[in-house]
Tab-separated table of C-alpha atoms in Angstrom:
chain	number	residue	atom	x	y	z
A	1	UNK	CA	-6.648	13.770	-7.543
A	2	UNK	CA	-9.383	11.283	-7.121
A	3	UNK	CA	-9.458	8.793	-4.035
A	4	UNK	CA	-12.381	7.449	-1.385
A	5	UNK	CA	-12.526	8.691	2.020
A	6	UNK	CA	-12.340	6.090	5.463
A	7	UNK	CA	-15.064	6.178	8.421
A	8	UNK	CA	-11.841	5.129	10.697
A	9	UNK	CA	-9.029	3.839	10.819
A	10	UNK	CA	-8.367	0.035	10.364
A	11	UNK	CA	-11.564	-1.069	9.851
A	12	UNK	CA	-13.387	0.505	7.098
A	13	UNK	CA	-16.053	0.775	4.416
A	14	UNK	CA	-14.475	1.391	0.971
A	15	UNK	CA	-16.811	3.398	-1.329
A	16	UNK	CA	-14.540	1.627	-4.466
A	17	UNK	CA	-16.666	-0.802	-5.848
A	18	UNK	CA	-14.183	-3.030	-7.665
A	19	UNK	CA	-14.743	-3.880	-11.082
A	20	UNK	CA	-17.037	-6.708	-11.572
A	21	UNK	CA	-16.310	-9.662	-13.663
A	22	UNK	CA	-17.387	-9.790	-16.827
A	23	UNK	CA	-19.948	-12.563	-18.265
A	24	UNK	CA	-17.586	-15.121	-18.398
A	25	UNK	CA	-16.111	-14.786	-15.083
A	26	UNK	CA	-12.745	-13.096	-16.661
A	27	UNK	CA	-12.197	-9.487	-15.519
A	28	UNK	CA	-13.992	-6.358	-16.891
A	29	UNK	CA	-12.291	-5.117	-19.932
A	30	UNK	CA	-10.431	-1.657	-18.707
A	31	UNK	CA	-12.096	1.542	-18.931
A	32	UNK	CA	-10.640	3.270	-22.716
A	33	UNK	CA	-7.943	5.707	-22.475
A	34	UNK	CA	-8.687	9.377	-22.152
A	35	UNK	CA	-8.412	11.528	-24.689
A	36	UNK	CA	-4.718	13.167	-25.742
A	37	UNK	CA	-4.048	16.306	-24.127
A	38	UNK	CA	-1.759	18.509	-26.105
A	39	UNK	CA	0.948	18.996	-24.070
A	40	UNK	CA	4.282	21.372	-23.909
A	41	UNK	CA	7.817	20.293	-23.710
A	42	UNK	CA	9.361	19.215	-20.312
A	43	UNK	CA	12.269	20.924	-18.726
A	44	UNK	CA	15.303	20.146	-16.615
A	45	UNK	CA	13.982	22.980	-14.208
A	46	UNK	CA	10.066	21.180	-14.490
A	47	UNK	CA	11.514	18.386	-13.496
A	48	UNK	CA	13.526	20.064	-11.018
A	49	UNK	CA	10.060	21.262	-9.013
A	50	UNK	CA	8.415	17.908	-9.547
A	51	UNK	CA	11.002	16.581	-7.048
A	52	UNK	CA	10.062	18.929	-4.675
A	53	UNK	CA	6.407	18.136	-4.895
A	54	UNK	CA	6.967	14.492	-5.146
A	55	UNK	CA	9.334	15.183	-1.830
A	56	UNK	CA	6.113	17.030	-0.156
A	57	UNK	CA	3.560	13.736	-1.404
A	58	UNK	CA	5.960	11.450	1.246
A	59	UNK	CA	4.350	13.402	3.486
A	60	UNK	CA	0.624	12.337	5.588
A	61	UNK	CA	-1.541	9.467	6.135
A	62	UNK	CA	-3.726	10.114	3.407
A	63	UNK	CA	-4.957	6.410	2.722
A	64	UNK	CA	-7.202	4.917	1.210
A	65	UNK	CA	-6.584	7.951	-1.025
A	66	UNK	CA	-2.996	8.423	-2.918
A	67	UNK	CA	-0.175	10.272	-1.937
A	68	UNK	CA	0.315	13.590	-3.528
A	69	UNK	CA	2.515	16.698	-3.404
A	70	UNK	CA	2.252	20.280	-4.899
A	71	UNK	CA	4.289	23.536	-5.250
A	72	UNK	CA	2.957	26.596	-6.649
A	73	UNK	CA	5.986	28.460	-8.510
A	74	UNK	CA	6.430	32.281	-9.310
A	75	UNK	CA	9.242	33.826	-11.196
A	76	UNK	CA	11.656	31.073	-10.312
A	77	UNK	CA	10.651	30.869	-6.280
A	78	UNK	CA	8.267	28.651	-4.439
A	79	UNK	CA	5.598	30.637	-2.947
A	80	UNK	CA	3.909	27.910	-1.742
A	81	UNK	CA	3.936	23.544	-1.709
A	82	UNK	CA	1.496	21.478	0.021
A	83	UNK	CA	0.594	17.247	0.759
A	84	UNK	CA	-2.025	15.684	0.965
A	85	UNK	CA	-2.692	15.120	4.720
A	86	UNK	CA	-6.086	12.537	5.318
A	87	UNK	CA	-8.653	11.319	3.312
A	88	UNK	CA	-11.506	14.303	4.197
A	89	UNK	CA	-9.392	16.924	3.666
A	90	UNK	CA	-7.686	19.212	0.992
A	91	UNK	CA	-5.922	17.910	-1.736
A	92	UNK	CA	-2.759	18.748	-2.345
A	93	UNK	CA	-3.417	20.928	-5.404
A	94	UNK	CA	-6.281	23.108	-3.519
A	95	UNK	CA	-3.990	23.319	-0.005
A	96	UNK	CA	-1.061	25.003	-2.027
A	97	UNK	CA	-2.932	26.998	-4.107
A	98	UNK	CA	-4.900	27.790	-1.029
A	99	UNK	CA	-1.646	28.605	0.833
A	100	UNK	CA	-0.763	30.931	-2.227
A	101	UNK	CA	-3.371	32.752	-2.183
A	102	UNK	CA	-3.358	35.961	-5.336
A	103	UNK	CA	0.202	34.611	-5.818
A	104	UNK	CA	-1.216	31.802	-7.871
A	105	UNK	CA	-2.334	34.381	-10.498
A	106	UNK	CA	-0.061	33.599	-13.587
A	107	UNK	CA	1.795	31.373	-11.482
A	108	UNK	CA	2.686	27.477	-12.490
A	109	UNK	CA	1.500	24.536	-10.493
A	110	UNK	CA	2.922	21.047	-9.596
A	111	UNK	CA	1.103	18.124	-8.960
A	112	UNK	CA	2.336	15.047	-8.593
A	113	UNK	CA	-1.182	13.140	-9.939
A	114	UNK	CA	-3.291	14.605	-12.710
A	115	UNK	CA	-6.032	16.728	-10.859
A	116	UNK	CA	-9.468	15.418	-10.236
A	117	UNK	CA	-12.114	16.526	-12.662
A	118	UNK	CA	-15.588	15.003	-10.532
A	119	UNK	CA	-17.641	15.938	-7.458
A	120	UNK	CA	-16.381	13.884	-3.987
A	121	UNK	CA	-16.485	15.087	-0.432
A	122	UNK	CA	-15.167	17.806	-2.289
A	123	UNK	CA	-15.913	20.053	-5.435
A	124	UNK	CA	-13.325	18.908	-8.728
A	125	UNK	CA	-9.752	20.024	-8.073
A	126	UNK	CA	-10.056	21.488	-11.658
A	127	UNK	CA	-12.313	24.162	-10.801
A	128	UNK	CA	-9.809	25.264	-8.138
A	129	UNK	CA	-7.198	25.353	-9.892
A	130	UNK	CA	-8.945	27.606	-12.872
A	131	UNK	CA	-10.249	29.570	-10.630
A	132	UNK	CA	-6.870	30.575	-8.845
A	133	UNK	CA	-5.972	31.778	-12.023
A	134	UNK	CA	-2.544	29.844	-12.444
A	135	UNK	CA	-1.390	29.890	-16.087
A	136	UNK	CA	0.364	26.463	-15.854
A	137	UNK	CA	-0.224	23.022	-14.558
A	138	UNK	CA	2.664	20.793	-14.880
A	139	UNK	CA	1.621	16.851	-13.521
A	140	UNK	CA	2.976	14.072	-12.736
A	141	UNK	CA	1.417	11.246	-13.953
A	142	UNK	CA	-2.641	10.933	-14.941
A	143	UNK	CA	-5.127	9.753	-12.428
A	144	UNK	CA	-5.887	5.760	-13.477
A	145	UNK	CA	-9.078	5.964	-11.446
A	146	UNK	CA	-11.864	4.117	-13.888
A	147	UNK	CA	-14.546	5.193	-11.740
A	148	UNK	CA	-14.579	8.775	-12.035
A	149	UNK	CA	-15.943	11.076	-14.656
A	150	UNK	CA	-14.190	13.560	-16.534
A	151	UNK	CA	-10.158	14.008	-17.525
A	152	UNK	CA	-8.599	16.492	-15.567
A	153	UNK	CA	-5.961	17.525	-17.688
A	154	UNK	CA	-8.158	18.198	-20.927
A	155	UNK	CA	-10.700	20.054	-18.715
A	156	UNK	CA	-7.796	22.370	-17.168
A	157	UNK	CA	-6.562	23.044	-21.336
A	158	UNK	CA	-10.083	23.567	-22.461
A	159	UNK	CA	-10.078	26.053	-19.760
A	160	UNK	CA	-6.827	27.716	-21.494
A	161	UNK	CA	-4.057	27.055	-19.361
A	162	UNK	CA	-0.860	25.037	-20.074
A	163	UNK	CA	-0.125	21.903	-19.562
A	164	UNK	CA	2.609	19.853	-18.880
A	165	UNK	CA	1.891	16.093	-18.673
A	166	UNK	CA	4.139	13.264	-17.781
A	167	UNK	CA	7.010	14.905	-15.944
A	168	UNK	CA	8.957	12.413	-13.212
A	169	UNK	CA	6.293	9.977	-14.271
A	170	UNK	CA	7.985	6.868	-12.921
A	171	UNK	CA	8.470	8.279	-9.701
A	172	UNK	CA	5.120	9.637	-9.790
A	173	UNK	CA	3.253	6.865	-10.572
A	174	UNK	CA	5.127	4.605	-7.797
A	175	UNK	CA	4.343	7.303	-5.279
A	176	UNK	CA	0.271	5.784	-6.270
A	177	UNK	CA	1.389	2.503	-6.906
A	178	UNK	CA	-0.427	0.840	-4.098
A	179	UNK	CA	-3.734	3.203	-4.586
A	180	UNK	CA	-3.418	2.550	-8.577
A	181	UNK	CA	-3.764	-1.049	-7.751
A	182	UNK	CA	-6.339	-0.946	-5.210
A	183	UNK	CA	-8.729	1.516	-7.683
A	184	UNK	CA	-8.016	-0.281	-10.730
A	185	UNK	CA	-7.873	-4.151	-9.478
A	186	UNK	CA	-10.068	-3.993	-6.677
A	187	UNK	CA	-6.886	-6.113	-4.364
A	188	UNK	CA	-4.449	-4.469	-2.093
A	189	UNK	CA	-0.986	-3.894	-2.550
A	190	UNK	CA	0.951	-6.261	-1.051
A	191	UNK	CA	3.736	-6.446	0.343
A	192	UNK	CA	6.043	-9.255	1.354
A	193	UNK	CA	8.012	-9.165	4.511
A	194	UNK	CA	10.864	-11.654	5.425
A	195	UNK	CA	13.352	-12.299	8.049
A	196	UNK	CA	15.707	-14.664	8.102
A	197	UNK	CA	19.282	-15.683	8.728
A	198	UNK	CA	22.868	-16.212	6.524
A	199	UNK	CA	21.925	-19.449	6.140
A	200	UNK	CA	18.166	-19.109	5.045
A	201	UNK	CA	16.966	-20.179	8.150
A	202	UNK	CA	13.994	-18.267	10.196
A	203	UNK	CA	14.360	-20.256	13.165
A	204	UNK	CA	17.025	-22.378	15.333
A	205	UNK	CA	16.234	-26.147	16.074
A	206	UNK	CA	13.848	-25.464	18.831
A	207	UNK	CA	11.582	-22.529	16.543
A	208	UNK	CA	13.161	-19.666	18.661
A	209	UNK	CA	12.812	-17.249	16.277
A	210	UNK	CA	13.607	-13.994	18.939
A	211	UNK	CA	15.144	-12.301	17.321
A	212	UNK	CA	16.634	-13.626	14.420
A	213	UNK	CA	17.220	-9.974	13.609
A	214	UNK	CA	18.474	-6.793	15.590
A	215	UNK	CA	16.693	-3.794	16.875
A	216	UNK	CA	16.668	-1.531	14.289
A	217	UNK	CA	15.479	-3.900	11.381
A	218	UNK	CA	12.503	-4.369	14.087
A	219	UNK	CA	12.277	-0.397	14.264
A	220	UNK	CA	12.261	-0.305	10.335
A	221	UNK	CA	9.963	-3.324	10.466
A	222	UNK	CA	7.809	-1.226	12.721
A	223	UNK	CA	8.160	1.799	10.294
A	224	UNK	CA	6.764	-0.195	7.754
A	225	UNK	CA	4.008	-1.387	10.040
A	226	UNK	CA	2.679	2.252	10.323
A	227	UNK	CA	2.777	2.813	6.816
A	228	UNK	CA	0.586	0.199	6.050
A	229	UNK	CA	-3.546	-0.406	6.189
A	230	UNK	CA	-3.530	-3.760	6.951
A	231	UNK	CA	-1.101	-6.354	9.009
A	232	UNK	CA	-1.422	-9.826	8.123
A	233	UNK	CA	0.148	-13.057	9.472
A	234	UNK	CA	-1.366	-16.860	8.824
A	235	UNK	CA	-2.375	-18.883	11.656
A	236	UNK	CA	0.966	-20.806	11.757
A	237	UNK	CA	3.064	-17.491	12.784
A	238	UNK	CA	0.178	-15.872	15.297
A	239	UNK	CA	0.287	-19.931	16.790
A	240	UNK	CA	4.215	-19.779	16.888
A	241	UNK	CA	5.083	-16.269	18.220
A	242	UNK	CA	1.788	-14.816	19.829
A	243	UNK	CA	2.744	-11.259	18.295
A	244	UNK	CA	1.186	-8.475	18.831
A	245	UNK	CA	1.743	-6.973	15.451
A	246	UNK	CA	1.403	-3.211	16.793
A	247	UNK	CA	3.373	-0.016	16.028
A	248	UNK	CA	5.541	0.329	18.963
A	249	UNK	CA	9.688	1.231	18.249
A	250	UNK	CA	8.358	4.145	15.918
A	251	UNK	CA	5.741	7.033	15.983
A	252	UNK	CA	2.604	6.164	14.335
A	253	UNK	CA	-0.762	4.098	14.213
A	254	UNK	CA	-1.386	0.494	14.399
A	255	UNK	CA	-2.712	-0.365	11.309
A	256	UNK	CA	-5.532	-3.281	11.571
A	257	UNK	CA	-3.864	-6.705	12.347
A	258	UNK	CA	-5.413	-9.911	10.180
A	259	UNK	CA	-5.010	-12.983	10.453
A	260	UNK	CA	-5.428	-15.883	7.837
A	261	UNK	CA	-7.194	-18.636	9.844
A	262	UNK	CA	-8.885	-21.127	7.380
A	263	UNK	CA	-10.187	-23.317	10.844
A	264	UNK	CA	-10.498	-20.612	13.633
A	265	UNK	CA	-7.987	-21.456	16.087
A	266	UNK	CA	-6.869	-18.105	16.861
A	267	UNK	CA	-6.893	-19.157	21.143
A	268	UNK	CA	-9.009	-16.398	22.774
A	269	UNK	CA	-5.762	-15.818	25.678
A	270	UNK	CA	-3.292	-14.585	22.507
A	271	UNK	CA	-2.484	-11.197	22.689
A	272	UNK	CA	-3.950	-10.368	19.167
A	273	UNK	CA	-7.496	-11.903	20.697
A	274	UNK	CA	-6.556	-9.929	24.351
A	275	UNK	CA	-5.709	-6.256	22.787
A	276	UNK	CA	-8.579	-6.666	19.809
A	277	UNK	CA	-10.639	-3.559	22.051
A	278	UNK	CA	-7.368	-1.443	21.507
A	279	UNK	CA	-6.060	-2.428	18.031
A	280	UNK	CA	-9.122	-3.473	15.389
A	281	UNK	CA	-8.572	-7.124	14.583
A	282	UNK	CA	-10.160	-9.172	11.874
A	283	UNK	CA	-9.676	-12.887	11.320
A	284	UNK	CA	-10.079	-14.258	7.783
A	285	UNK	CA	-11.184	-17.785	8.175
A	286	UNK	CA	-13.242	-20.856	6.062
A	287	UNK	CA	-17.291	-20.562	5.314
A	288	UNK	CA	-17.487	-23.509	7.428
A	289	UNK	CA	-15.452	-22.544	10.577
A	290	UNK	CA	-16.689	-23.242	13.755
A	291	UNK	CA	-19.616	-20.914	14.852
A	292	UNK	CA	-18.690	-21.021	18.356
A	293	UNK	CA	-15.253	-19.708	17.845
A	294	UNK	CA	-16.686	-17.194	15.951
A	295	UNK	CA	-18.910	-16.117	18.522
A	296	UNK	CA	-16.087	-16.121	21.023
A	297	UNK	CA	-14.001	-14.028	18.873
A	298	UNK	CA	-16.402	-11.273	17.927
A	299	UNK	CA	-16.781	-10.834	22.392
A	300	UNK	CA	-13.916	-10.297	23.151
A	301	UNK	CA	-13.392	-7.671	19.453
A	302	UNK	CA	-12.633	-9.974	16.734
A	303	UNK	CA	-14.396	-9.571	13.739
A	304	UNK	CA	-14.452	-12.967	11.878
A	305	UNK	CA	-14.847	-12.481	7.610
A	306	UNK	CA	-15.704	-16.024	6.276
A	307	UNK	CA	-14.203	-16.447	2.566
A	308	UNK	CA	-14.129	-19.673	-0.039
A	309	UNK	CA	-11.625	-22.372	0.743
A	310	UNK	CA	-9.112	-23.924	-2.439
A	311	UNK	CA	-9.362	-27.505	-2.728
A	312	UNK	CA	-6.630	-27.843	-0.795
A	313	UNK	CA	-8.533	-26.576	2.406
A	314	UNK	CA	-6.296	-23.209	2.278
A	315	UNK	CA	-8.393	-20.167	2.144
A	316	UNK	CA	-8.581	-18.736	-1.041
A	317	UNK	CA	-6.199	-15.996	-1.347
A	318	UNK	CA	-8.045	-14.237	-3.739
A	319	UNK	CA	-11.350	-14.156	-2.502
A	320	UNK	CA	-9.479	-12.761	0.986
A	321	UNK	CA	-7.873	-10.298	-0.735
A	322	UNK	CA	-11.043	-8.952	-2.477
A	323	UNK	CA	-12.692	-8.968	1.324
A	324	UNK	CA	-9.750	-7.148	2.940
A	325	UNK	CA	-9.924	-4.331	-0.222
A	326	UNK	CA	-14.044	-3.913	0.204
A	327	UNK	CA	-13.121	-2.932	3.663
A	328	UNK	CA	-11.056	-0.351	2.661
A	329	UNK	CA	-7.688	-2.044	2.846
A	330	UNK	CA	-5.051	-0.410	0.213
A	331	UNK	CA	-1.357	-1.479	1.366
A	332	UNK	CA	-1.060	-5.106	2.766
A	333	UNK	CA	1.938	-5.873	4.801
A	334	UNK	CA	2.263	-9.609	5.290
A	335	UNK	CA	5.054	-10.980	7.790
A	336	UNK	CA	4.476	-14.708	7.633
A	337	UNK	CA	4.364	-17.355	7.534
A	338	UNK	CA	5.915	-19.340	5.345
A	339	UNK	CA	2.656	-20.789	3.868
A	340	UNK	CA	0.851	-17.793	3.246
A	341	UNK	CA	3.684	-16.029	1.868
A	342	UNK	CA	3.969	-19.239	-0.870
A	343	UNK	CA	0.566	-18.530	-2.028
A	344	UNK	CA	0.823	-14.689	-2.640
A	345	UNK	CA	3.856	-15.435	-4.668
A	346	UNK	CA	2.356	-18.360	-6.542
A	347	UNK	CA	-0.522	-16.340	-7.090
A	348	UNK	CA	1.582	-13.250	-8.302
A	349	UNK	CA	-0.552	-11.247	-5.526
A	350	UNK	CA	2.546	-9.942	-3.887
A	351	UNK	CA	3.536	-6.875	-5.219
A	352	UNK	CA	6.463	-5.536	-3.591
A	353	UNK	CA	9.256	-8.049	-1.391
A	354	UNK	CA	11.501	-6.573	1.816
A	355	UNK	CA	13.793	-8.923	3.300
A	356	UNK	CA	16.380	-8.627	6.019
A	357	UNK	CA	19.133	-10.904	6.280
A	358	UNK	CA	20.515	-11.013	9.780
A	359	UNK	CA	24.516	-11.955	9.824
A	360	UNK	CA	24.152	-15.395	11.863
A	361	UNK	CA	24.135	-19.207	11.177
A	362	UNK	CA	21.419	-21.359	12.686
A	363	UNK	CA	22.524	-24.616	11.056
A	364	UNK	CA	21.241	-27.446	8.339
A	365	UNK	CA	19.195	-28.075	11.389
A	366	UNK	CA	17.551	-24.794	12.355
A	367	UNK	CA	13.870	-24.319	10.335
A	368	UNK	CA	14.305	-23.630	6.751
A	369	UNK	CA	11.669	-22.118	4.374
A	370	UNK	CA	10.519	-18.346	5.093
A	371	UNK	CA	8.468	-19.123	2.131
A	372	UNK	CA	6.709	-22.149	1.436
A	373	UNK	CA	6.283	-23.209	-2.866
A	374	UNK	CA	6.889	-24.948	-5.616
A	375	UNK	CA	8.670	-22.310	-6.718
A	376	UNK	CA	9.736	-21.781	-10.376
A	377	UNK	CA	11.144	-24.246	-12.770
A	378	UNK	CA	14.301	-22.288	-13.961
A	379	UNK	CA	16.050	-19.477	-12.111
A	380	UNK	CA	15.155	-17.409	-14.928
A	381	UNK	CA	11.459	-17.546	-14.032
A	382	UNK	CA	12.210	-16.904	-10.323
A	383	UNK	CA	10.433	-13.890	-8.938
A	384	UNK	CA	12.960	-10.933	-8.741
A	385	UNK	CA	12.824	-7.423	-7.150
A	386	UNK	CA	12.850	-5.441	-10.388
A	387	UNK	CA	15.520	-2.920	-9.201
A	388	UNK	CA	17.000	-3.840	-5.774
A	389	UNK	CA	17.684	-1.386	-3.051
A	390	UNK	CA	19.960	-2.535	-0.611
A	391	UNK	CA	20.729	-0.782	2.933
A	392	UNK	CA	23.014	-1.993	6.259
A	393	UNK	CA	19.820	-1.644	9.084
A	394	UNK	CA	22.378	-1.645	12.234
A	395	UNK	CA	23.862	-5.078	11.527
A	396	UNK	CA	21.462	-6.773	9.321
A	397	UNK	CA	21.448	-6.129	5.600
A	398	UNK	CA	17.875	-5.297	4.221
A	399	UNK	CA	17.182	-5.393	0.398
A	400	UNK	CA	13.447	-3.581	-1.118
A	401	UNK	CA	11.574	-3.564	-3.945
A	402	UNK	CA	9.016	-3.770	-6.551
A	403	UNK	CA	8.752	-7.989	-7.439
A	404	UNK	CA	8.270	-8.718	-10.937
A	405	UNK	CA	7.429	-11.998	-12.145
A	406	UNK	CA	8.810	-13.270	-15.831
A	407	UNK	CA	6.297	-14.870	-17.944
C-alpha cells in the first residue's frame, strides 16, 4: 500500500505533488500501465476471505493514506487480520504478518490493495511479505499511485510467490476511491450533502432551516463529517446559519472547516471564527480580497488562502480544490450552499451525493434551491447516483452513492 503521511490533522501539507500540466495546459498524460502479472484463477474461497479483508479495511483513520485491510489464512483458518490504522503506522499487510508471526510461513495473505514496492516512511511492504514466508498473495486491486516506482505484484511473483489479482476488485477500488482521485488527479474526492423537504425546499418562507431533518439524520451527517478530511460551506450558508461544522453527535474528530468566501465576508463574531483556535478553520478567498480582513481573521486563528476568481466574480472552483488537495485534503464533504453545490455539479467535481429528504412540506414560498445551476438540457443528461442506496434514518429518507455524469 502506498500513501503519504500528515504532519497534523486538518491542516496538513501534502507530500503528494499533483500531476503537472502539459505544455499545452491540458492534464499530463497518465503513467504507462504496469507490466502484466501472471495470476492464478480466482476461487469462491478467495472472494470469501477477501470480503473479510474488506471488512477490516473499514476501520482506522488512515487519511491521507487509503483504507486497506489484510488477512493471513493458514489451512482454512484466519490466523491474523489487520487494517491500516493511521498514517505513519504499519500498513495493513505488515500489521497482519506481524500478528501472524511464524504462522505466516506457507500461508495465504489477502490484502485489499496491491502491496507497495517503494520506500516511504516504512520499507516496501513487498519485502516484509517475502521475508514472512507466505506462499500466496491475493490482491483486491492494483495500486493506482503514479508517483511510486516499482510494481508490487510483479516483485512478489518474481520472488516465487503465487499472486492472485483482482478479487472483489470493484469493492476494493470503492474503498480507495478518495485516495485514488487525490493521488492521480490532484483533487479531493468531493461528497455533496443536501437536506430538503418533500417539496424540495431547504428553509421556510422566513428563512428558518433548523431543523428541516430530524436528529437521527443530523447524527448521520456528523458521522459523515468524522470520516472526512474537510467540511466546506459557502459564505451564504455561513452568514445565514452561523454553523459550528463540528462532530458532536457521534464519536470522532472534527475535520478542517472550510468556507468559500470570495470577498472575506466571514464575521469575526461567527462561531467558526470564535472557535478557530479549537478546530482548524480555513477560508478560501479571492486574490483581491481585503488584506485587513485577512489579518483580522489570522489573529483569530483562521488561515486564508487566496485563489483565482472567475469572470462571474466567483472563486475558481478547480483552483480552490487544488489548493485543498495540496494541503492534504483527500476527502471533502460539502454541506452548502446552493451556489457552491451548483458549481461543483456544473464542473463535474462532485463525486458522491448524500441527500436527506424530510417528510414535511414547506410550501411554495419556502426557500427553494438546494442546488443553484443551469442544469441539463434533458433528464437523460442529468447527473445521477449510479447505484443508489436508500435508507430510513429516523423519519427521514436518505439516498446516497457515487455520482455519474452522462455524456
